[in-house]
mmCIF file of C-alpha atoms and ligand atoms in Angstrom:
data_model
loop_
_atom_site.group_PDB
_atom_site.id
_atom_site.type_symbol
_atom_site.label_atom_id
_atom_site.label_comp_id
_atom_site.label_asym_id
_atom_site.label_seq_id
_atom_site.Cartn_x
_atom_site.Cartn_y
_atom_site.Cartn_z
ATOM 1 C CA MET A 1 6.700 -17.198 -20.650
ATOM 2 C CA ILE A 2 5.657 -15.128 -23.923
ATOM 3 C CA ILE A 3 2.236 -13.495 -23.181
ATOM 4 C CA SER A 4 -0.236 -13.626 -26.226
ATOM 5 C CA GLU A 5 -1.928 -10.585 -27.616
ATOM 6 C CA ARG A 6 -4.965 -11.660 -26.554
ATOM 7 C CA ASN A 7 -4.488 -12.205 -23.004
ATOM 8 C CA LEU A 8 -3.161 -8.942 -22.292
ATOM 9 C CA GLN A 9 -6.340 -8.021 -24.451
ATOM 10 C CA ARG A 10 -8.414 -9.813 -21.797
ATOM 11 C CA ALA A 11 -6.369 -8.401 -19.324
ATOM 12 C CA VAL A 12 -7.334 -4.914 -19.698
ATOM 13 C CA GLU A 13 -10.777 -5.866 -20.481
ATOM 14 C CA LEU A 14 -10.736 -7.107 -17.085
ATOM 15 C CA HIS A 15 -8.963 -3.904 -15.786
ATOM 16 C CA GLN A 16 -12.069 -1.896 -17.204
ATOM 17 C CA THR A 17 -14.793 -4.389 -15.977
ATOM 18 C CA HIS A 18 -13.940 -5.113 -12.645
ATOM 19 C CA PRO A 19 -12.428 -3.538 -9.457
ATOM 20 C CA VAL A 20 -9.043 -2.868 -9.504
ATOM 21 C CA VAL A 21 -6.982 -1.854 -6.108
ATOM 22 C CA ASP A 22 -3.334 -0.758 -5.474
ATOM 23 C CA ALA A 23 -2.978 -1.420 -1.630
ATOM 24 C CA HIS A 24 -0.054 0.968 -1.576
ATOM 25 C CA MET A 25 1.900 3.786 -2.700
ATOM 26 C CA ASP A 26 3.542 6.927 -1.258
ATOM 27 C CA LEU A 27 1.268 9.360 -3.611
ATOM 28 C CA ALA A 28 0.505 11.918 -0.467
ATOM 29 C CA GLY A 29 4.307 12.636 0.031
ATOM 30 C CA GLU A 30 5.127 13.094 -3.868
ATOM 31 C CA ILE A 31 2.343 15.445 -4.110
ATOM 32 C CA LEU A 32 3.458 17.455 -1.001
ATOM 33 C CA LEU A 33 7.377 17.099 -2.374
ATOM 34 C CA ARG A 34 6.363 18.596 -5.895
ATOM 35 C CA HIS A 35 4.164 21.128 -4.378
ATOM 36 C CA GLN A 36 7.141 22.306 -2.433
ATOM 37 C CA ALA A 37 9.106 22.372 -5.428
ATOM 38 C CA GLY A 38 6.364 24.604 -7.308
ATOM 39 C CA GLU A 39 4.202 22.415 -9.107
ATOM 40 C CA VAL A 40 0.460 22.558 -9.213
ATOM 41 C CA ASN A 41 -2.387 19.668 -10.241
ATOM 42 C CA ILE A 42 -0.003 16.818 -9.906
ATOM 43 C CA LEU A 43 -2.377 14.164 -9.548
ATOM 44 C CA ARG A 44 -4.195 15.606 -12.835
ATOM 45 C CA ARG A 45 -1.179 16.068 -14.979
ATOM 46 C CA LEU A 46 0.852 13.179 -13.667
ATOM 47 C CA HIS A 47 -1.151 10.405 -12.834
ATOM 48 C CA MET A 48 -4.672 10.143 -13.553
ATOM 49 C CA LYS A 49 -4.434 9.189 -16.963
ATOM 50 C CA ASP A 50 -2.658 6.390 -15.908
ATOM 51 C CA PHE A 51 -4.691 4.909 -13.722
ATOM 52 C CA LYS A 52 -7.323 5.512 -15.538
ATOM 53 C CA GLN A 53 -5.645 3.607 -18.172
ATOM 54 C CA SER A 54 -4.739 0.966 -15.731
ATOM 55 C CA GLY A 55 -8.517 0.248 -14.609
ATOM 56 C CA LEU A 56 -7.821 1.722 -11.374
ATOM 57 C CA ASN A 57 -10.484 2.113 -8.310
ATOM 58 C CA LEU A 58 -8.753 2.355 -5.652
ATOM 59 C CA LEU A 59 -5.164 3.687 -4.147
ATOM 60 C CA VAL A 60 -4.431 3.187 -1.043
ATOM 61 C CA SER A 61 -2.057 6.194 -0.925
ATOM 62 C CA SER A 62 0.582 6.229 2.704
ATOM 63 C CA ILE A 63 0.763 9.020 4.212
ATOM 64 C CA TYR A 64 4.647 8.378 4.612
ATOM 65 C CA VAL A 65 6.807 11.017 6.616
ATOM 66 C CA GLU A 66 10.770 10.998 6.072
ATOM 67 C CA ASP A 67 13.257 10.877 9.063
ATOM 68 C CA ASN A 68 14.497 13.577 8.774
ATOM 69 C CA LYS A 69 11.171 15.427 9.351
ATOM 70 C CA LEU A 70 11.147 13.559 12.804
ATOM 71 C CA PRO A 71 10.735 13.922 15.522
ATOM 72 C CA GLU A 72 9.240 17.991 15.796
ATOM 73 C CA MET A 73 8.081 18.217 12.442
ATOM 74 C CA GLY A 74 6.464 15.080 11.658
ATOM 75 C CA LEU A 75 3.132 16.181 12.304
ATOM 76 C CA ARG A 76 3.139 19.221 10.238
ATOM 77 C CA ASN A 77 4.953 17.228 7.252
ATOM 78 C CA ALA A 78 1.930 14.421 7.929
ATOM 79 C CA LEU A 79 -1.121 17.292 8.055
ATOM 80 C CA ASP A 80 0.386 19.008 5.089
ATOM 81 C CA GLN A 81 0.755 16.032 3.092
ATOM 82 C CA ILE A 82 -3.565 15.173 4.291
ATOM 83 C CA ALA A 83 -4.558 18.783 2.895
ATOM 84 C CA VAL A 84 -2.201 18.487 -0.446
ATOM 85 C CA ILE A 85 -3.446 15.347 -1.521
ATOM 86 C CA ARG A 86 -7.138 16.794 -0.220
ATOM 87 C CA ARG A 87 -6.757 19.368 -2.478
ATOM 88 C CA GLU A 88 -6.032 17.768 -5.075
ATOM 89 C CA ILE A 89 -8.741 15.381 -5.051
ATOM 90 C CA ASP A 90 -11.340 18.109 -4.794
ATOM 91 C CA SER A 91 -10.023 19.696 -7.427
ATOM 92 C CA LEU A 92 -11.112 16.397 -9.913
ATOM 93 C CA ASN A 93 -14.096 15.299 -10.854
ATOM 94 C CA ASP A 94 -12.789 11.824 -11.757
ATOM 95 C CA ALA A 95 -11.163 11.567 -8.390
ATOM 96 C CA VAL A 96 -13.123 10.702 -5.259
ATOM 97 C CA LEU A 97 -11.490 10.492 -1.511
ATOM 98 C CA VAL A 98 -12.786 7.073 -0.073
ATOM 99 C CA GLU A 99 -13.820 7.852 2.983
ATOM 100 C CA THR A 100 -16.768 5.646 3.814
ATOM 101 C CA LYS A 101 -18.663 2.297 2.371
ATOM 102 C CA ALA A 102 -20.900 4.572 0.306
ATOM 103 C CA ASP A 103 -17.652 6.340 -0.489
ATOM 104 C CA LEU A 104 -16.171 3.445 -2.149
ATOM 105 C CA GLN A 105 -19.756 2.217 -3.292
ATOM 106 C CA ARG A 106 -19.922 4.948 -4.887
ATOM 107 C CA VAL A 107 -16.719 4.953 -6.716
ATOM 108 C CA LEU A 108 -17.027 1.279 -8.329
ATOM 109 C CA ASP A 109 -20.578 2.424 -9.155
ATOM 110 C CA GLU A 110 -19.174 5.148 -11.740
ATOM 111 C CA ASN A 111 -15.942 3.904 -12.109
ATOM 112 C CA ARG A 112 -14.103 6.530 -10.673
ATOM 113 C CA VAL A 113 -10.516 6.655 -9.010
ATOM 114 C CA GLY A 114 -10.607 6.525 -5.080
ATOM 115 C CA ILE A 115 -8.243 7.608 -2.947
ATOM 116 C CA LEU A 116 -8.142 6.247 1.067
ATOM 117 C CA LEU A 117 -5.292 7.291 3.605
ATOM 118 C CA TYR A 118 -3.767 5.585 5.998
ATOM 119 C CA MET A 119 -0.514 6.544 8.035
ATOM 120 C CA GLU A 120 2.625 4.110 6.717
ATOM 121 C CA GLY A 121 4.078 4.736 10.169
ATOM 122 C CA LEU A 122 2.676 6.465 13.513
ATOM 123 C CA GLU A 123 5.665 8.125 14.612
ATOM 124 C CA CYS A 124 4.492 11.962 13.932
ATOM 125 C CA ILE A 125 1.859 10.889 16.964
ATOM 126 C CA GLY A 126 4.462 9.833 19.285
ATOM 127 C CA THR A 127 2.422 8.284 21.719
ATOM 128 C CA ASP A 128 -0.524 11.075 22.210
ATOM 129 C CA GLU A 129 -3.634 8.655 20.650
ATOM 130 C CA LEU A 130 -5.781 12.013 20.695
ATOM 131 C CA LEU A 131 -4.072 12.622 17.202
ATOM 132 C CA LEU A 132 -5.586 9.839 16.227
ATOM 133 C CA ASP A 133 -8.728 11.481 15.990
ATOM 134 C CA ILE A 134 -7.441 14.320 14.264
ATOM 135 C CA LEU A 135 -6.012 12.148 11.657
ATOM 136 C CA TRP A 136 -9.455 10.317 11.234
ATOM 137 C CA GLN A 137 -11.208 13.321 10.929
ATOM 138 C CA ASN A 138 -9.157 14.149 8.335
ATOM 139 C CA GLY A 139 -10.041 11.165 6.292
ATOM 140 C CA VAL A 140 -7.089 8.685 7.549
ATOM 141 C CA ARG A 141 -9.158 5.306 7.785
ATOM 142 C CA GLY A 142 -5.894 3.146 8.985
ATOM 143 C CA ALA A 143 -2.364 3.068 9.977
ATOM 144 C CA SER A 144 0.272 0.994 10.461
ATOM 145 C CA LEU A 145 2.526 1.445 13.792
ATOM 146 C CA VAL A 146 5.753 1.806 12.398
ATOM 147 C CA TRP A 147 8.121 2.429 9.284
ATOM 148 C CA SER A 148 11.239 0.331 9.353
ATOM 149 C CA ARG A 149 12.141 2.337 12.193
ATOM 150 C CA HIS A 150 11.989 2.360 16.012
ATOM 151 C CA SER A 151 9.311 4.326 17.451
ATOM 152 C CA ALA A 152 7.768 4.931 21.160
ATOM 153 C CA LEU A 153 4.828 2.286 19.888
ATOM 154 C CA ALA A 154 7.113 -0.730 17.909
ATOM 155 C CA ILE A 155 10.122 -1.551 16.454
ATOM 156 C CA GLY A 156 10.167 -1.729 12.512
ATOM 157 C CA VAL A 157 12.200 -3.933 10.334
ATOM 158 C CA PRO A 158 15.682 -2.566 8.858
ATOM 159 C CA ARG A 159 15.534 -0.891 6.008
ATOM 160 C CA VAL A 160 16.516 -3.270 3.011
ATOM 161 C CA GLN A 161 19.781 -1.693 2.126
ATOM 162 C CA ALA A 162 20.672 -2.372 5.991
ATOM 163 C CA GLU A 163 22.122 -5.172 7.568
ATOM 164 C CA GLN A 164 19.188 -7.702 7.578
ATOM 165 C CA ILE A 165 18.870 -9.215 11.234
ATOM 166 C CA MET A 166 15.532 -8.702 12.795
ATOM 167 C CA PRO A 167 15.231 -6.396 15.778
ATOM 168 C CA ALA A 168 13.563 -8.239 18.783
ATOM 169 C CA GLY A 169 11.565 -6.995 20.653
ATOM 170 C CA GLY A 170 7.349 -6.202 20.992
ATOM 171 C CA LEU A 171 4.767 -3.306 20.920
ATOM 172 C CA SER A 172 5.345 -0.913 23.570
ATOM 173 C CA PRO A 173 2.485 -0.946 26.318
ATOM 174 C CA GLN A 174 1.696 2.461 24.066
ATOM 175 C CA GLY A 175 1.570 0.509 21.486
ATOM 176 C CA ILE A 176 -0.551 -1.790 22.609
ATOM 177 C CA SER A 177 -2.849 0.947 23.865
ATOM 178 C CA VAL A 178 -3.171 2.906 20.198
ATOM 179 C CA VAL A 179 -3.722 -0.831 18.746
ATOM 180 C CA ARG A 180 -7.051 -0.709 20.928
ATOM 181 C CA TYR A 181 -7.789 2.449 20.290
ATOM 182 C CA MET A 182 -7.691 2.370 16.616
ATOM 183 C CA GLU A 183 -10.157 -0.553 16.958
ATOM 184 C CA GLU A 184 -12.300 1.544 18.820
ATOM 185 C CA LYS A 185 -12.137 3.761 16.120
ATOM 186 C CA GLY A 186 -12.268 1.188 13.344
ATOM 187 C CA MET A 187 -9.368 1.623 11.815
ATOM 188 C CA PHE A 188 -7.756 -0.854 10.074
ATOM 189 C CA LEU A 189 -4.162 -2.350 10.736
ATOM 190 C CA ASP A 190 -0.854 -3.043 8.427
ATOM 191 C CA ILE A 191 1.774 -5.223 9.299
ATOM 192 C CA SER A 192 4.073 -4.050 6.600
ATOM 193 C CA HIS A 193 7.344 -2.613 8.224
ATOM 194 C CA LEU A 194 6.422 -4.326 11.380
ATOM 195 C CA ASN A 195 9.011 -6.678 13.048
ATOM 196 C CA ASP A 196 8.135 -10.285 14.118
ATOM 197 C CA ASP A 197 7.653 -9.952 17.625
ATOM 198 C CA GLY A 198 5.462 -6.556 16.933
ATOM 199 C CA VAL A 199 3.352 -8.679 14.522
ATOM 200 C CA ALA A 200 3.462 -11.813 17.215
ATOM 201 C CA ASP A 201 1.937 -9.141 19.908
ATOM 202 C CA LEU A 202 -0.379 -7.902 17.477
ATOM 203 C CA ALA A 203 -2.005 -11.381 16.966
ATOM 204 C CA ARG A 204 -2.579 -11.650 20.220
ATOM 205 C CA ILE A 205 -4.431 -8.470 21.402
ATOM 206 C CA THR A 206 -6.833 -8.279 18.584
ATOM 207 C CA ASP A 207 -9.137 -11.046 16.839
ATOM 208 C CA ARG A 208 -9.983 -8.422 13.891
ATOM 209 C CA PRO A 209 -8.656 -8.737 10.392
ATOM 210 C CA TYR A 210 -5.400 -6.741 9.745
ATOM 211 C CA VAL A 211 -3.597 -6.474 6.458
ATOM 212 C CA ALA A 212 -0.067 -6.741 5.161
ATOM 213 C CA THR A 213 -0.500 -4.125 2.023
ATOM 214 C CA HIS A 214 2.879 -3.920 0.563
ATOM 215 C CA SER A 215 4.779 -7.067 1.617
ATOM 216 C CA ASN A 216 5.772 -10.021 -0.172
ATOM 217 C CA ALA A 217 6.501 -13.863 1.093
ATOM 218 C CA ARG A 218 10.036 -14.627 2.732
ATOM 219 C CA THR A 219 10.325 -18.343 1.839
ATOM 220 C CA ILE A 220 10.351 -16.816 -1.948
ATOM 221 C CA THR A 221 12.894 -13.493 -1.193
ATOM 222 C CA PRO A 222 14.412 -13.920 2.447
ATOM 223 C CA CYS A 223 14.447 -9.706 2.986
ATOM 224 C CA LEU A 224 12.874 -9.387 6.509
ATOM 225 C CA ARG A 225 10.224 -6.748 4.598
ATOM 226 C CA ASN A 226 8.633 -9.856 3.995
ATOM 227 C CA LEU A 227 6.004 -12.183 5.727
ATOM 228 C CA THR A 228 6.734 -15.173 6.848
ATOM 229 C CA ASP A 229 4.646 -17.987 6.131
ATOM 230 C CA GLU A 230 3.165 -18.271 9.645
ATOM 231 C CA GLN A 231 2.169 -14.435 9.522
ATOM 232 C CA MET A 232 0.468 -14.718 5.790
ATOM 233 C CA ARG A 233 -1.707 -18.070 7.491
ATOM 234 C CA GLU A 234 -2.682 -15.553 10.244
ATOM 235 C CA ILE A 235 -3.574 -12.860 8.213
ATOM 236 C CA ALA A 236 -5.917 -15.038 5.963
ATOM 237 C CA ALA A 237 -7.512 -16.675 8.947
ATOM 238 C CA ARG A 238 -8.753 -13.584 10.208
ATOM 239 C CA GLY A 239 -9.881 -12.268 6.438
ATOM 240 C CA GLY A 240 -7.351 -9.858 6.141
ATOM 241 C CA VAL A 241 -5.335 -9.217 2.574
ATOM 242 C CA ILE A 242 -1.723 -8.889 1.730
ATOM 243 C CA GLY A 243 -0.698 -6.819 -0.628
ATOM 244 C CA LEU A 244 2.011 -7.980 -3.622
ATOM 245 C CA ASN A 245 4.934 -6.125 -3.543
ATOM 246 C CA ALA A 246 6.127 -4.656 -7.100
ATOM 247 C CA ASN A 247 9.358 -3.685 -5.602
ATOM 248 C CA LYS A 248 12.549 -4.934 -6.975
ATOM 249 C CA TYR A 249 14.703 -6.056 -3.712
ATOM 250 C CA PHE A 250 11.237 -7.859 -2.230
ATOM 251 C CA SER A 251 10.558 -9.672 -5.192
ATOM 252 C CA GLY A 252 13.860 -10.649 -5.797
ATOM 253 C CA PHE A 253 14.406 -9.650 -9.112
ATOM 254 C CA ASP A 254 17.439 -6.742 -7.662
ATOM 255 C CA ARG A 255 19.984 -9.256 -8.848
ATOM 256 C CA GLY A 256 18.453 -9.607 -12.563
ATOM 257 C CA GLY A 257 15.574 -11.718 -14.173
ATOM 258 C CA ASP A 258 12.306 -10.682 -15.454
ATOM 259 C CA PRO A 259 10.020 -8.418 -12.636
ATOM 260 C CA ILE A 260 6.745 -9.953 -13.937
ATOM 261 C CA GLU A 261 7.814 -13.489 -13.780
ATOM 262 C CA ALA A 262 9.369 -13.118 -10.532
ATOM 263 C CA MET A 263 6.487 -11.027 -9.142
ATOM 264 C CA ALA A 264 3.897 -13.995 -10.771
ATOM 265 C CA LYS A 265 5.969 -16.451 -9.242
ATOM 266 C CA GLN A 266 5.565 -14.464 -5.741
ATOM 267 C CA LEU A 267 1.802 -14.476 -6.356
ATOM 268 C CA GLN A 268 1.562 -17.828 -6.778
ATOM 269 C CA TYR A 269 3.634 -18.792 -3.364
ATOM 270 C CA MET A 270 1.403 -16.176 -1.417
ATOM 271 C CA VAL A 271 -2.488 -17.751 -3.486
ATOM 272 C CA GLU A 272 -0.904 -21.608 -2.163
ATOM 273 C CA LEU A 273 -0.544 -20.862 0.878
ATOM 274 C CA ALA A 274 -2.756 -17.867 1.893
ATOM 275 C CA GLY A 275 -6.152 -19.269 -0.050
ATOM 276 C CA ILE A 276 -7.012 -16.845 -2.905
ATOM 277 C CA ALA A 277 -9.172 -14.932 -1.069
ATOM 278 C CA HIS A 278 -6.513 -13.000 0.621
ATOM 279 C CA VAL A 279 -4.087 -12.388 -2.196
ATOM 280 C CA GLY A 280 -4.089 -8.582 -3.509
ATOM 281 C CA TYR A 281 -1.662 -5.822 -5.114
ATOM 282 C CA GLY A 282 -0.064 -3.776 -3.077
ATOM 283 C CA PHE A 283 2.387 -2.265 -5.639
ATOM 284 C CA ASP A 284 4.466 0.442 -3.542
ATOM 285 C CA MET A 285 5.566 1.751 -6.793
ATOM 286 C CA ILE A 286 8.252 4.096 -5.418
ATOM 287 C CA ASP A 287 9.868 5.451 -8.862
ATOM 288 C CA SER A 288 7.867 8.456 -9.256
ATOM 289 C CA TYR A 289 8.030 9.545 -5.717
ATOM 290 C CA GLU A 290 12.025 9.294 -5.736
ATOM 291 C CA ARG A 291 11.606 11.566 -8.595
ATOM 292 C CA ALA A 292 10.072 14.058 -7.131
ATOM 293 C CA VAL A 293 12.749 13.878 -4.077
ATOM 294 C CA PRO A 294 15.072 16.719 -4.228
ATOM 295 C CA ARG A 295 18.543 15.925 -4.698
ATOM 296 C CA LEU A 296 21.757 17.483 -5.221
ATOM 297 C CA LYS A 297 24.162 14.721 -6.604
ATOM 298 C CA GLN A 298 22.966 11.569 -5.798
ATOM 299 C CA ASP A 299 21.413 8.946 -8.364
ATOM 300 C CA ILE A 300 18.109 7.740 -8.431
ATOM 301 C CA VAL A 301 17.316 4.207 -7.536
ATOM 302 C CA LEU A 302 14.601 2.882 -9.451
ATOM 303 C CA SER A 303 12.620 -0.607 -7.819
ATOM 304 C CA ASP A 304 9.495 -0.711 -9.674
ATOM 305 C CA ALA A 305 8.403 -3.961 -11.650
ATOM 306 C CA PHE A 306 6.541 -1.265 -13.662
ATOM 307 C CA SER A 307 7.695 1.522 -16.256
ATOM 308 C CA ASP A 308 4.544 3.247 -15.061
ATOM 309 C CA TYR A 309 1.110 2.427 -13.835
ATOM 310 C CA THR A 310 -0.367 1.580 -17.091
ATOM 311 C CA GLN A 311 1.949 -1.620 -17.266
ATOM 312 C CA ILE A 312 0.020 -3.389 -14.521
ATOM 313 C CA PRO A 313 -1.720 -5.741 -16.324
ATOM 314 C CA VAL A 314 0.413 -7.013 -17.917
ATOM 315 C CA LEU A 315 1.197 -9.166 -14.616
ATOM 316 C CA THR A 316 -2.664 -10.285 -14.477
ATOM 317 C CA ALA A 317 -2.582 -11.290 -18.729
ATOM 318 C CA TYR A 318 0.541 -13.226 -17.216
ATOM 319 C CA LEU A 319 -1.508 -14.749 -14.789
ATOM 320 C CA LEU A 320 -4.227 -15.535 -17.603
ATOM 321 C CA GLU A 321 -1.653 -16.903 -19.848
ATOM 322 C CA SER A 322 -0.524 -19.161 -16.983
ATOM 323 C CA GLY A 323 -3.614 -20.668 -16.342
ATOM 324 C CA MET A 324 -5.063 -19.232 -13.736
ATOM 325 C CA ALA A 325 -9.528 -18.722 -13.979
ATOM 326 C CA GLU A 326 -10.716 -15.603 -14.278
ATOM 327 C CA GLU A 327 -12.310 -15.813 -11.641
ATOM 328 C CA ASP A 328 -9.714 -16.212 -9.241
ATOM 329 C CA ILE A 329 -7.324 -13.404 -11.078
ATOM 330 C CA ILE A 330 -11.134 -10.630 -10.349
ATOM 331 C CA ALA A 331 -10.672 -11.453 -6.800
ATOM 332 C CA LEU A 332 -6.385 -10.929 -6.871
ATOM 333 C CA ILE A 333 -7.359 -7.360 -8.993
ATOM 334 C CA GLY A 334 -9.220 -5.863 -6.322
ATOM 335 C CA GLY A 335 -12.271 -8.192 -5.611
ATOM 336 C CA ASN A 336 -10.369 -8.962 -2.235
ATOM 337 C CA TRP A 337 -9.415 -5.794 -1.350
ATOM 338 C CA VAL A 338 -13.086 -4.660 -2.150
ATOM 339 C CA ARG A 339 -14.175 -6.976 0.021
ATOM 340 C CA TYR A 340 -11.850 -5.955 2.998
ATOM 341 C CA PHE A 341 -12.384 -2.289 2.790
ATOM 342 C CA MET A 342 -16.925 -2.862 2.791
ATOM 343 C CA GLU A 343 -16.176 -4.307 6.088
ATOM 344 C CA MET A 344 -13.531 -1.976 7.209
ATOM 345 C CA LEU A 345 -14.911 1.233 6.372
ATOM 346 C CA PRO A 346 -17.495 3.155 8.290
ATOM 347 C CA GLU A 347 -21.179 3.495 7.204
HETATM 348 ZN ZN1 ZN B 401 6.571 0.621 3.015
#
């Protein structure tokens, strides 16, 4: 489908005049990697201009700990990520660390870039729930129990390149205990990366709305990192949101095809299944992180549908072109996530 200049222009306008949310980016990890390599002002130099041009109002930054830091250096690495991203946010007038409903409201009222921190996997706490208090005190407002690995709390789905067999086994007793404690504290739960048995357990032990910050539909792209129809229906039934992932493996353009078309196909299916109020953007753009990873000889594998952040309105323009109502598009680009976080964040 060819996108008209008129719809491109309209998409940019919608992004500038309505809340735009991306529910997943490994931003804190990238900032720490670059910081360790001697770079400074990473947010300002590499990201803020693009974020603002795309109309972004809220970015959910993961705190993602690499395998080679676990177990001993995991917590230190997570705390370093939190410290360094907070330091960068503090140094900027147009960026805000979002810890409360009021912070989010301020970001929207003043059209600034809000950054919300969450743990992508709780491997770094082991089974020590007390550490959730420390993370909370430092601005972390949500978590997934596990990344794509086995932990003391839960079992993750395999990495994309690994053999695609869904590992069996639900949450451990400590995992269940952590979920209950997170609920008590008011932390939001993310099921992206959690295996099917774990998701089923979670659905049994909690009534609250949970989300998948960055997962697509398994029916459209048969990859275990994506959600089953049942998992998507359950998120919707509880009032949660599913973030559309822009990664080539999860959107299915790794074997060719147009990335925007592939994502739109995913999105249309997700909307059909979960309803317009329960789908948003969670692009998981990883190329800038990959470029920051120190390497000797390995080539960088690029995975993002967008060449950079400023290209995000192209997807929105595609949706306009395909006849989606503007009211629905406004919900998708950020309205749904804003509703969810306004409910979940503390006063
Ligand atoms: Zn992830």
